[in-house]
PDB file of C-alpha atoms in Angstrom:
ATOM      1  CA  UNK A   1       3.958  -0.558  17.217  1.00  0.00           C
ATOM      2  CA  UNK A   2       2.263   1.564  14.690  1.00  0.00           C
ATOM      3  CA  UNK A   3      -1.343   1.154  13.556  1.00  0.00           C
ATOM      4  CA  UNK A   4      -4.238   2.978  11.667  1.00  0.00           C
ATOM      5  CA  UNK A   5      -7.927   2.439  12.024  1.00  0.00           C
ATOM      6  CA  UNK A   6     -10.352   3.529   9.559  1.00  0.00           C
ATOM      7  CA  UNK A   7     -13.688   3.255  11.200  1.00  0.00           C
ATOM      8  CA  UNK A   8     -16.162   3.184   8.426  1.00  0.00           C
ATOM      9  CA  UNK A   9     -15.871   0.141   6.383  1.00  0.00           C
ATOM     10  CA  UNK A  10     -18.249   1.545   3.576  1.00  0.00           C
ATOM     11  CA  UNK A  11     -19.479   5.228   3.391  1.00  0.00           C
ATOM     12  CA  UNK A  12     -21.845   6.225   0.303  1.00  0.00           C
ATOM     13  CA  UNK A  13     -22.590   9.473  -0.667  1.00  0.00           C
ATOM     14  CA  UNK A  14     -24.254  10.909  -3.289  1.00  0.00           C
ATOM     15  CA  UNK A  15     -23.111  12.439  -6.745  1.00  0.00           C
ATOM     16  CA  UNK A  16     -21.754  16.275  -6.142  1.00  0.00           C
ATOM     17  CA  UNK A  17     -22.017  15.808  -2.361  1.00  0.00           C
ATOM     18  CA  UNK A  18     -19.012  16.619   0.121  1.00  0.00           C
ATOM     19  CA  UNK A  19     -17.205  13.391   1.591  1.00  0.00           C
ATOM     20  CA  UNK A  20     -14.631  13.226   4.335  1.00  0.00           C
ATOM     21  CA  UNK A  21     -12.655   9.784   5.220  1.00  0.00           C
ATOM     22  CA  UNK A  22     -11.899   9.057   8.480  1.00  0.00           C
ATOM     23  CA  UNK A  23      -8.269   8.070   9.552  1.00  0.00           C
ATOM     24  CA  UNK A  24      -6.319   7.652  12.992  1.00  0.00           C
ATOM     25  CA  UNK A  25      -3.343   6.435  13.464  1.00  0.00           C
ATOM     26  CA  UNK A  26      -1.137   5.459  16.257  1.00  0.00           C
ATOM     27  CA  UNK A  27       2.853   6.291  16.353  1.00  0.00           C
ATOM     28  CA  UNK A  28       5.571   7.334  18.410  1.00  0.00           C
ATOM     29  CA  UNK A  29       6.866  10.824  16.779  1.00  0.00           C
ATOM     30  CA  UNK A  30       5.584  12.114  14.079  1.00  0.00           C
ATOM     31  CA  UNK A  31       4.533  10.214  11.669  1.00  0.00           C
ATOM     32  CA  UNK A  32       4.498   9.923   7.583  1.00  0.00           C
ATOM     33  CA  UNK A  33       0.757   9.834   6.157  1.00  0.00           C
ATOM     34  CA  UNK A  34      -0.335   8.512   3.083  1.00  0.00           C
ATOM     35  CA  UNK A  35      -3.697   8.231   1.410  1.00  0.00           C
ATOM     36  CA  UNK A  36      -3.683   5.732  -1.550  1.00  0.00           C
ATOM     37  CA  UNK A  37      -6.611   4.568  -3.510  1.00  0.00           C
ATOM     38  CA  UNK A  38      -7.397   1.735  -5.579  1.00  0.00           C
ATOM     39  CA  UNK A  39     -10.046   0.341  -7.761  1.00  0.00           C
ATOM     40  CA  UNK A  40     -10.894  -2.816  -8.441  1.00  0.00           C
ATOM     41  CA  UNK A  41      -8.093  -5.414  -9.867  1.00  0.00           C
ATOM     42  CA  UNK A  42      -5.559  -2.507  -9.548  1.00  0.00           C
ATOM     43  CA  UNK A  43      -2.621  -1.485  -7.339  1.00  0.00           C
ATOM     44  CA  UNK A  44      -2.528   1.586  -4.984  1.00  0.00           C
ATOM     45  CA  UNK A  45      -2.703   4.922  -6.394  1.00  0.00           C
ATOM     46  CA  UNK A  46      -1.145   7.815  -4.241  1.00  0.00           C
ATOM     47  CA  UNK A  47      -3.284  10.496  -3.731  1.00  0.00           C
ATOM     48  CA  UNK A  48      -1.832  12.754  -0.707  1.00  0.00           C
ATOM     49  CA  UNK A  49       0.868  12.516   1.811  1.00  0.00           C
ATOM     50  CA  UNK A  50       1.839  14.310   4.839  1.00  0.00           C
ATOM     51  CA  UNK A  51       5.927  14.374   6.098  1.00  0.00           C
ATOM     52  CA  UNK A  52       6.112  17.517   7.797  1.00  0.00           C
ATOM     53  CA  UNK A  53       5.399  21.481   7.461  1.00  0.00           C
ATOM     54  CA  UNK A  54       1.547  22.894   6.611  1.00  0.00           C
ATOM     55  CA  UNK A  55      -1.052  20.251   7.674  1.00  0.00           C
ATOM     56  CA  UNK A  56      -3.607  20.332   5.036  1.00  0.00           C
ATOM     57  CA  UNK A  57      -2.009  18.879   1.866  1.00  0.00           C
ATOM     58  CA  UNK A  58      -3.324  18.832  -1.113  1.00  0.00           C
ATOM     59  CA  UNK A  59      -3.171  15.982  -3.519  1.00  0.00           C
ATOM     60  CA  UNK A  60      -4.763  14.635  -7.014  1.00  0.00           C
ATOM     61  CA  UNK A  61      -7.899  14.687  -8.512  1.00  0.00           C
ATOM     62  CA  UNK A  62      -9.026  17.293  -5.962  1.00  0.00           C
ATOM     63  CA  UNK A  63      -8.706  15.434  -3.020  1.00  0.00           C
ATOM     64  CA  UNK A  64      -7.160  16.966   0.362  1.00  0.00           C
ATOM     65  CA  UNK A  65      -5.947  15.968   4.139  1.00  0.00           C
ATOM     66  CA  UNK A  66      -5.491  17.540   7.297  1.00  0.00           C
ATOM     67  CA  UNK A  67      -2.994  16.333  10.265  1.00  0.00           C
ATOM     68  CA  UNK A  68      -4.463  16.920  13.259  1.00  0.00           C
ATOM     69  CA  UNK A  69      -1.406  15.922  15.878  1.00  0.00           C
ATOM     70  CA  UNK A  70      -3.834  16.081  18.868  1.00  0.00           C
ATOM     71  CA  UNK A  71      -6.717  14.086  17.613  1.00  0.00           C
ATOM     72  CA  UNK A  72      -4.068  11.359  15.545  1.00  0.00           C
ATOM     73  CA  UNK A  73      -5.974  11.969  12.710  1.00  0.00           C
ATOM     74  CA  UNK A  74      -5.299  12.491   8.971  1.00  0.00           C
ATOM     75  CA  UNK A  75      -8.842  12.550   7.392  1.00  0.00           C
ATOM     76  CA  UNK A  76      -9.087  12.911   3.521  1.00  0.00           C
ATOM     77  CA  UNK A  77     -11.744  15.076   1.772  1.00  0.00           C
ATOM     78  CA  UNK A  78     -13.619  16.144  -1.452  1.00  0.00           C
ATOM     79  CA  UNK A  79     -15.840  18.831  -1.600  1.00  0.00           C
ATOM     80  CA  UNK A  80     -17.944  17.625  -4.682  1.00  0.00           C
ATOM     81  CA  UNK A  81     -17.731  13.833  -5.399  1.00  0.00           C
ATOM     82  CA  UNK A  82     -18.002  12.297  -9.045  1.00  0.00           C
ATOM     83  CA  UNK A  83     -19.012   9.228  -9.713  1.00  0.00           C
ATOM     84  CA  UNK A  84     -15.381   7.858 -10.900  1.00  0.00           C
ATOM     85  CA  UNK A  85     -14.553   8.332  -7.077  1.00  0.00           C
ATOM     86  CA  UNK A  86     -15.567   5.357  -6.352  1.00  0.00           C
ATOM     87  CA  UNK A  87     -13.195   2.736  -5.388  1.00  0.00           C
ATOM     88  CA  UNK A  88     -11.486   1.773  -1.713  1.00  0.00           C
ATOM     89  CA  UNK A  89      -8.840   3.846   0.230  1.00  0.00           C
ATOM     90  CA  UNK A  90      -6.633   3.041   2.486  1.00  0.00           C
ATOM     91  CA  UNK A  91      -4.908   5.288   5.048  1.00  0.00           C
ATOM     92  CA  UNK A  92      -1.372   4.200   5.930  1.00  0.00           C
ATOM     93  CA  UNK A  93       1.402   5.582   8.407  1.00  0.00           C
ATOM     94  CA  UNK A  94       4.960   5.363   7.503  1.00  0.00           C
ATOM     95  CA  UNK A  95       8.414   5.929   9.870  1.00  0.00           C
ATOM     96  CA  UNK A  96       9.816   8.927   8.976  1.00  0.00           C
ATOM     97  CA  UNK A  97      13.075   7.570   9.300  1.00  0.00           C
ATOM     98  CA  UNK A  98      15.769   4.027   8.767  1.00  0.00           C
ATOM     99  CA  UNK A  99      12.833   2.037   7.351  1.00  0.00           C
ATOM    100  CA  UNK A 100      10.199   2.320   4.837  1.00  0.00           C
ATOM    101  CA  UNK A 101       7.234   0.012   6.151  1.00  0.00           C
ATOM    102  CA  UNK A 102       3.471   1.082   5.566  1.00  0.00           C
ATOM    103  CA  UNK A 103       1.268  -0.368   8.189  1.00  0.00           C
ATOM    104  CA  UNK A 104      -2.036  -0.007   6.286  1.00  0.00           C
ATOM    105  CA  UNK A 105      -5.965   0.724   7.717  1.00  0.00           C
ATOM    106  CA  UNK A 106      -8.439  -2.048   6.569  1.00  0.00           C
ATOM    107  CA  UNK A 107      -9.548   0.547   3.845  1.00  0.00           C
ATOM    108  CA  UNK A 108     -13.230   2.800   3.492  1.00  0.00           C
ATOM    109  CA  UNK A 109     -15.314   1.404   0.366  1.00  0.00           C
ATOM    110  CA  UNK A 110     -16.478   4.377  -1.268  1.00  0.00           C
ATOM    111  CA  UNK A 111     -20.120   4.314  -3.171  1.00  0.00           C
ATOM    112  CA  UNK A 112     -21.344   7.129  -5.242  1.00  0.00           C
ATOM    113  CA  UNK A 113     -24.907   7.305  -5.529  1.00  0.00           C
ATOM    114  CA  UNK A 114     -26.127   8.963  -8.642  1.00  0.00           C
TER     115      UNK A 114
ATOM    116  CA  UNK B   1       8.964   7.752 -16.266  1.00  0.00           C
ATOM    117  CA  UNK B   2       7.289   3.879 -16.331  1.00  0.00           C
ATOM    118  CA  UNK B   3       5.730   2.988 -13.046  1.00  0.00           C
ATOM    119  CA  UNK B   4       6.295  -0.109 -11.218  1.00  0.00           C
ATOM    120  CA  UNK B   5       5.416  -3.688 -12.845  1.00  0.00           C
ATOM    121  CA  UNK B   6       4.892  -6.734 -11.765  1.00  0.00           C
ATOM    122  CA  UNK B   7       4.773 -10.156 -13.815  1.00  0.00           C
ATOM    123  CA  UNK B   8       2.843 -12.192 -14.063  1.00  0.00           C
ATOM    124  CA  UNK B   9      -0.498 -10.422 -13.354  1.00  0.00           C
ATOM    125  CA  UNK B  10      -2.114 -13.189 -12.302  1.00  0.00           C
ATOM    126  CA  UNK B  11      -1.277 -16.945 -11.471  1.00  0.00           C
ATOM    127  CA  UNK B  12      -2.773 -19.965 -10.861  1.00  0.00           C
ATOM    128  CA  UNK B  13      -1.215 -22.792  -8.762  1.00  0.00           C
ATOM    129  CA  UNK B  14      -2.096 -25.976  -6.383  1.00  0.00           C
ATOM    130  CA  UNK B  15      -0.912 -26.842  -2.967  1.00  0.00           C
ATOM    131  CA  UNK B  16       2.112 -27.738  -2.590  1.00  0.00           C
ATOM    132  CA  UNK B  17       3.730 -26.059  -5.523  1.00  0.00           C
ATOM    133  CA  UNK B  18       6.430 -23.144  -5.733  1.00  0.00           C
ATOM    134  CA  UNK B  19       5.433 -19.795  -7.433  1.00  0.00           C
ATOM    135  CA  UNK B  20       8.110 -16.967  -7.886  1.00  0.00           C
ATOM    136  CA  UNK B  21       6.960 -13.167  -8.704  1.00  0.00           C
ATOM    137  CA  UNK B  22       8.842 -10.341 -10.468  1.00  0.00           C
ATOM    138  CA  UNK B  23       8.843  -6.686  -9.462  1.00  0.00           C
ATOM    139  CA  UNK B  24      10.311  -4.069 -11.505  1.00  0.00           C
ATOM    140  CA  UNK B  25      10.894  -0.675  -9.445  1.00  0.00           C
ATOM    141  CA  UNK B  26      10.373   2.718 -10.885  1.00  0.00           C
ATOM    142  CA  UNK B  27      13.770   3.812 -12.729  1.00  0.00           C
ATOM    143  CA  UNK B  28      16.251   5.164  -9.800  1.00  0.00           C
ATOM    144  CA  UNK B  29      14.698   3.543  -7.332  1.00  0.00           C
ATOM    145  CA  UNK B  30      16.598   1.216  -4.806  1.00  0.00           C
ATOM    146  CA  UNK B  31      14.091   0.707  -1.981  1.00  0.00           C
ATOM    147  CA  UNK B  32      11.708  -2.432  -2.845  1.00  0.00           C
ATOM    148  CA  UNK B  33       9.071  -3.621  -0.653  1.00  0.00           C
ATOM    149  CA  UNK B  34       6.355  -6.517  -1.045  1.00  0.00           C
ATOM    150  CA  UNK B  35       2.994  -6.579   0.401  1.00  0.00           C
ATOM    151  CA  UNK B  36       0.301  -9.032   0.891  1.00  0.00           C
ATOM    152  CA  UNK B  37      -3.175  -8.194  -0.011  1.00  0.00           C
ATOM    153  CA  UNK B  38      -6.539 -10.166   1.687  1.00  0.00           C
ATOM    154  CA  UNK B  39      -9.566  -9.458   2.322  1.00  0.00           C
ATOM    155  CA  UNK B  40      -9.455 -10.788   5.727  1.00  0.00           C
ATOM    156  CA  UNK B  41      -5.824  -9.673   6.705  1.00  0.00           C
ATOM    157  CA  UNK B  42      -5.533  -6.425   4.870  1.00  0.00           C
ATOM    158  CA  UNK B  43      -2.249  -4.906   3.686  1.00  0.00           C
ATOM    159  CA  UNK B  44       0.332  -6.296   5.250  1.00  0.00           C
ATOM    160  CA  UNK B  45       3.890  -5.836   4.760  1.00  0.00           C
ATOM    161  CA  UNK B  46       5.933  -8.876   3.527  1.00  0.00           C
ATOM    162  CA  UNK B  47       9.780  -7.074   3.544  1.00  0.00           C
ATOM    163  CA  UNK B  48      11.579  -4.727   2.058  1.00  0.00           C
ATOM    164  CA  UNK B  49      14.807  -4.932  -0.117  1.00  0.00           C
ATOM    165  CA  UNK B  50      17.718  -2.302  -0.267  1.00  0.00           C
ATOM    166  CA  UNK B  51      20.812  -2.317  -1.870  1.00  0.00           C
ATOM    167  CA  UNK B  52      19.857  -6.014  -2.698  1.00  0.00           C
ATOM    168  CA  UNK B  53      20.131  -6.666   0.927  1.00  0.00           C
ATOM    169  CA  UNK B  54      16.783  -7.651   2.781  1.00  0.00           C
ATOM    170  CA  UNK B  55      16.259  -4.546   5.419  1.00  0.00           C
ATOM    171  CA  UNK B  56      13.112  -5.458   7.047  1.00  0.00           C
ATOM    172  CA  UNK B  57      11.066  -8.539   7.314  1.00  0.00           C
ATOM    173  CA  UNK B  58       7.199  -8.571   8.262  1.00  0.00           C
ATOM    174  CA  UNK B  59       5.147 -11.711  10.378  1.00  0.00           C
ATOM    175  CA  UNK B  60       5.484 -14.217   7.656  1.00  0.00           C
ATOM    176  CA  UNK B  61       6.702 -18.153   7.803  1.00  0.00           C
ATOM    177  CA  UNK B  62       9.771 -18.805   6.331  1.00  0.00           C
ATOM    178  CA  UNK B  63       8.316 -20.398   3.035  1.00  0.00           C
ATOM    179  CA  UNK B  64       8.492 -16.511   1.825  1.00  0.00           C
ATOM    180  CA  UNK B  65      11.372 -15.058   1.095  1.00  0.00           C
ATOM    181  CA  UNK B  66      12.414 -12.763  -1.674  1.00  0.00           C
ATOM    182  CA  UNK B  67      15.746 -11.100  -3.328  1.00  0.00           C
ATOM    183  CA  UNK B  68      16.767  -7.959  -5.048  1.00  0.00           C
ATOM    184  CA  UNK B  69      19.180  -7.385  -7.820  1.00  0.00           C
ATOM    185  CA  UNK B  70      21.862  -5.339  -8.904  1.00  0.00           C
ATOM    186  CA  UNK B  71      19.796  -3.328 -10.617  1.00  0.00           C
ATOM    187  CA  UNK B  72      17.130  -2.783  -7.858  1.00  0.00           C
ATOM    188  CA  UNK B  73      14.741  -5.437  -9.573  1.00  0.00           C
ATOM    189  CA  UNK B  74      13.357  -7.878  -7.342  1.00  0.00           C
ATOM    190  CA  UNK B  75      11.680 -11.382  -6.701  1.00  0.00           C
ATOM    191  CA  UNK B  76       9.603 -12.863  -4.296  1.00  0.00           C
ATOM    192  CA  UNK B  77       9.294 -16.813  -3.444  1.00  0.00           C
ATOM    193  CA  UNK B  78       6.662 -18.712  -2.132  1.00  0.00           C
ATOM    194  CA  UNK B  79       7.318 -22.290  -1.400  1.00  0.00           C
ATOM    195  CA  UNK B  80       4.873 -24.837  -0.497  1.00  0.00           C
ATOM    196  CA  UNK B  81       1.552 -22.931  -1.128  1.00  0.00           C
ATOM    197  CA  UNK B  82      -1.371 -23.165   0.888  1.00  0.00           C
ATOM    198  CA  UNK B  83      -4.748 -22.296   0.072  1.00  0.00           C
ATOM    199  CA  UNK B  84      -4.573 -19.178   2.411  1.00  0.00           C
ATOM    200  CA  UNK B  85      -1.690 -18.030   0.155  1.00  0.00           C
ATOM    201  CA  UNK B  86      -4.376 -16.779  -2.301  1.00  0.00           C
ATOM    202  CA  UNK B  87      -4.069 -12.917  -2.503  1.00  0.00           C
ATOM    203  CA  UNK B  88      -2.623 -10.331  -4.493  1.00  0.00           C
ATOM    204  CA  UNK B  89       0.634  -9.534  -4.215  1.00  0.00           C
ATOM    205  CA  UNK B  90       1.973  -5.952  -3.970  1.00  0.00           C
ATOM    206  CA  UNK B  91       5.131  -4.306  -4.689  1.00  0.00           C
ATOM    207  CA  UNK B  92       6.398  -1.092  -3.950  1.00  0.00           C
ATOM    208  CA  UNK B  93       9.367   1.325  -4.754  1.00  0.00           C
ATOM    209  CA  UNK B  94      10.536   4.126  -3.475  1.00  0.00           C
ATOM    210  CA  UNK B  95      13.876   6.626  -4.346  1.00  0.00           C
ATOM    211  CA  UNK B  96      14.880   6.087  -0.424  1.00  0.00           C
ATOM    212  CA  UNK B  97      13.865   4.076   2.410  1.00  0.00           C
ATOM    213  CA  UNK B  98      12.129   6.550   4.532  1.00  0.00           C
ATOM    214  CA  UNK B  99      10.164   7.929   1.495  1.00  0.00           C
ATOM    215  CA  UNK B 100       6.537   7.684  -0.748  1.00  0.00           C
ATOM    216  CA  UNK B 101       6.191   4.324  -1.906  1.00  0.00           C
ATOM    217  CA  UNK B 102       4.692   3.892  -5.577  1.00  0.00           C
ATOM    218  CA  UNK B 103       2.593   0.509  -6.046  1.00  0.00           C
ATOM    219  CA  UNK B 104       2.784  -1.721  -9.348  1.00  0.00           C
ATOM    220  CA  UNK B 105      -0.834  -2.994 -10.268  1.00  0.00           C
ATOM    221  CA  UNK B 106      -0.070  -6.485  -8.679  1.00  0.00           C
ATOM    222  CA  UNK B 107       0.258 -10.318  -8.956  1.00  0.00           C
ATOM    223  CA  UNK B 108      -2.959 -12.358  -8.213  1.00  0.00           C
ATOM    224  CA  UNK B 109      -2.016 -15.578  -7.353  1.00  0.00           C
ATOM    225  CA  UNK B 110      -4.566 -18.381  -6.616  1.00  0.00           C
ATOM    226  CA  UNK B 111      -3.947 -21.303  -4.817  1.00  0.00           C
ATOM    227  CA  UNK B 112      -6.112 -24.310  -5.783  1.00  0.00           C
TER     228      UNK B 112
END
């Protein structure tokens, strides 16, 4: 069965500091890798994924991932946070084919410190 | 393009009771998926609809149980609440099955 542990529960950093998000995830063949993000009383919010081809991505609001097949990671980074950053992500690994189920981490709480 | 809604945003309802939830998917969208949102639990995934036929079902008694319509729209049931049936509900919809899913805002629904 898949899974995905995110390790840190919260992680603050301050204003205009670099952040990276911890992420591993456990799957049979290669995996689809999603980042989402949501902020209080709202959905998810998709900020990266990862199906195949160059492993860094890029996604929005200047947020990137690298797969890292050896380790089983896909950790998300910033290098400058702002203070609207804050909010919870989640990690989540996807089949990458029949079905569509996202098996979710427990989520990082992110605080930005001014 | 709209995004995904989901009526009602929020809900309140007592033991015992039946509470149904809408989910509208993105436009061209047939995969639909529900998810259950707690802070003990998590995310976890509730089942997914296709071609208004149920394609995947996740750890959940039989009091939940959902549908999808011809036009990709779908509802989710909860019968018999319990307390621990407090959370916010999730839906999801993506242009295949194997493909990024797109969240709605959610349904909280509290159980009293």
């Amino acid at each position: 069965a898949q899974s995905v542990t995110q390790p840190d529960i919260h992680i603050t950093v301050s204003e205009g500091a670099s952040l990276e998000l911890r992420c591993n995830y456990s799957y049979g063949a290669t995996p689809y890798l999603f980042w989402y993000v949501q902020s209080p009383g709202q959905g998810l919010q998709l900020l990266l994924k990862y199906f195949s081809g160059d492993t860094l991505v890029q996604g929005t609001k200047g947020f990137e991932a690298e797969f890292k097949r050896s380790q089983s990671s896909f950790n998300l980074r910033k290098p400058s946070v702002h203070w609207s950053d804050a909010a919870e992500y989640f990690c989540a690994v996807g089949a990458n084919s029949g079905y569509s189920t996202l098996t979710f981490g427990k989520g990082t709480m992110l605080l930005v410190s001014p | 393009k709209a995004g995904v809604t989901q009526t009602p945003r929020y809900l309140i309802k007592t033991r015992g009771q039946q509470v149904t939830l809408s989910c509208s998917p993105i436009s061209g969208h047939r995969s639909v998926s529900w998810y259950q949102q707690t802070p003990g639990q998590g995310l976890q995934f509730l089942f997914e609809y296709f071609s208004e036929t149920q394609r995947n079902k996740g750890n959940f008694p039989g009091r939940f149980s959902g549908r999808q319509f011809s036009n990709s729209r779908s509802e989710m049931n909860v019968s018999t609440l319990e307390l621990g049936d407090s959370a916010l509900y999730l839906c999801a919809s993506s242009f295949l099955r194997a493909d990024t899913q797109y969240f709605g805002p959610g349904t909280r629904l509290t159980v009293l």
